[in-house]
Amino acid sequence: MTAGPLVTMPQSCLDAADQLLSSVVRGTRGAWPRACAWLLRLALEAAMDDYWRRCHPEVLPMRARSPQFLILDRYAGRRVAARAGYTWSALSRAGHHHCYELGLTAGELRRLREMVATIITDLAAEQVVRQRGVDEDA
């Protein structure tokens, strides 16, 4: 696996989600909101993997996502970690079908898309706290 596809994967997923949000895609009737949520979640997860790979490779073997989000505040700061954790949780919930709940609207998905883009930018630009125990939001 080369570094090129890893870097572009979050953007590719965002582009595909944008297509679902902005136009009618043949064959996605009724399924596009969930597909969009999964694409956004994949973009966020790819950005997280890239962050851990660059900054703290010892975290990469931890394949479960929840612990990665739990320790993110220690490395990336409280604001980034809270936004990432909330967004990942919302997208995970939206990606599963619940017959007793309505799916997310296009407006809600657009808002989550913007949150994912912001998190990707924050993690990629390393606008995060690099020292343990220090938080820029404190």
mmCIF file of C-alpha atoms in Angstrom, residues 40-106:
data_model
loop_
_atom_site.group_PDB
_atom_site.id
_atom_site.type_symbol
_atom_site.label_atom_id
_atom_site.label_comp_id
_atom_site.label_asym_id
_atom_site.label_seq_id
_atom_site.Cartn_x
_atom_site.Cartn_y
_atom_site.Cartn_z
ATOM 1 C CA LEU A 40 -18.503 10.382 5.538
ATOM 2 C CA ARG A 41 -17.597 7.924 8.271
ATOM 3 C CA LEU A 42 -15.014 6.286 6.001
ATOM 4 C CA ALA A 43 -13.484 9.696 5.289
ATOM 5 C CA LEU A 44 -13.235 10.422 9.008
ATOM 6 C CA GLU A 45 -11.742 7.005 9.781
ATOM 7 C CA ALA A 46 -9.172 7.363 6.983
ATOM 8 C CA ALA A 47 -8.142 10.765 8.323
ATOM 9 C CA MET A 48 -7.812 9.304 11.814
ATOM 10 C CA ASP A 49 -5.667 6.445 10.499
ATOM 11 C CA ASP A 50 -3.459 8.939 8.691
ATOM 12 C CA TYR A 51 -3.144 11.062 11.845
ATOM 13 C CA TRP A 52 -2.171 8.106 14.006
ATOM 14 C CA ARG A 53 0.245 6.837 11.342
ATOM 15 C CA ARG A 54 2.042 10.197 11.198
ATOM 16 C CA CYS A 55 1.950 11.264 14.851
ATOM 17 C CA HIS A 56 1.616 8.173 17.031
ATOM 18 C CA PRO A 57 2.099 4.937 15.055
ATOM 19 C CA GLU A 58 1.896 2.878 18.235
ATOM 20 C CA VAL A 59 -1.872 3.500 18.246
ATOM 21 C CA LEU A 60 -2.430 1.978 14.773
ATOM 22 C CA PRO A 61 -2.499 -1.681 15.899
ATOM 23 C CA MET A 62 -5.536 -0.761 18.029
ATOM 24 C CA ARG A 63 -8.189 -1.566 15.403
ATOM 25 C CA ALA A 64 -11.197 -0.752 17.581
ATOM 26 C CA ARG A 65 -12.286 2.829 16.909
ATOM 27 C CA SER A 66 -13.778 3.717 20.287
ATOM 28 C CA PRO A 67 -10.464 3.615 22.180
ATOM 29 C CA GLN A 68 -8.829 5.691 19.448
ATOM 30 C CA PHE A 69 -11.429 8.404 19.936
ATOM 31 C CA LEU A 70 -11.134 8.143 23.724
ATOM 32 C CA ILE A 71 -7.406 8.872 23.671
ATOM 33 C CA LEU A 72 -7.544 11.472 20.896
ATOM 34 C CA ASP A 73 -8.114 14.323 23.367
ATOM 35 C CA ARG A 74 -4.787 13.564 25.001
ATOM 36 C CA TYR A 75 -2.945 13.975 21.701
ATOM 37 C CA ALA A 76 -5.063 16.254 19.516
ATOM 38 C CA GLY A 77 -6.805 18.408 22.096
ATOM 39 C CA ARG A 78 -10.256 18.424 23.601
ATOM 40 C CA ARG A 79 -11.993 20.383 20.835
ATOM 41 C CA VAL A 80 -10.809 18.163 17.983
ATOM 42 C CA ALA A 81 -11.465 14.996 19.979
ATOM 43 C CA ALA A 82 -14.981 16.030 21.019
ATOM 44 C CA ARG A 83 -15.941 17.024 17.487
ATOM 45 C CA ALA A 84 -14.462 13.832 16.018
ATOM 46 C CA GLY A 85 -16.114 11.571 18.592
ATOM 47 C CA TYR A 86 -19.529 13.178 18.188
ATOM 48 C CA THR A 87 -19.341 13.089 14.403
ATOM 49 C CA TRP A 88 -18.201 9.476 14.263
ATOM 50 C CA SER A 89 -20.961 8.429 16.651
ATOM 51 C CA ALA A 90 -23.638 10.326 14.697
ATOM 52 C CA LEU A 91 -22.478 8.823 11.404
ATOM 53 C CA SER A 92 -22.308 5.326 12.896
ATOM 54 C CA ARG A 93 -25.877 5.619 14.124
ATOM 55 C CA ALA A 94 -27.085 7.072 10.822
ATOM 56 C CA GLY A 95 -25.474 4.242 8.891
ATOM 57 C CA HIS A 96 -27.636 1.598 10.534
ATOM 58 C CA HIS A 97 -31.273 1.116 9.650
ATOM 59 C CA HIS A 98 -33.770 1.516 12.471
ATOM 60 C CA CYS A 99 -37.365 0.968 11.380
ATOM 61 C CA TYR A 100 -38.644 3.170 14.214
ATOM 62 C CA GLU A 101 -36.476 6.194 13.345
ATOM 63 C CA LEU A 102 -36.303 8.551 10.432
ATOM 64 C CA GLY A 103 -33.019 8.739 8.552
ATOM 65 C CA LEU A 104 -30.939 11.878 8.426
ATOM 66 C CA THR A 105 -32.044 14.662 6.134
ATOM 67 C CA ALA A 106 -29.869 16.164 3.421
#
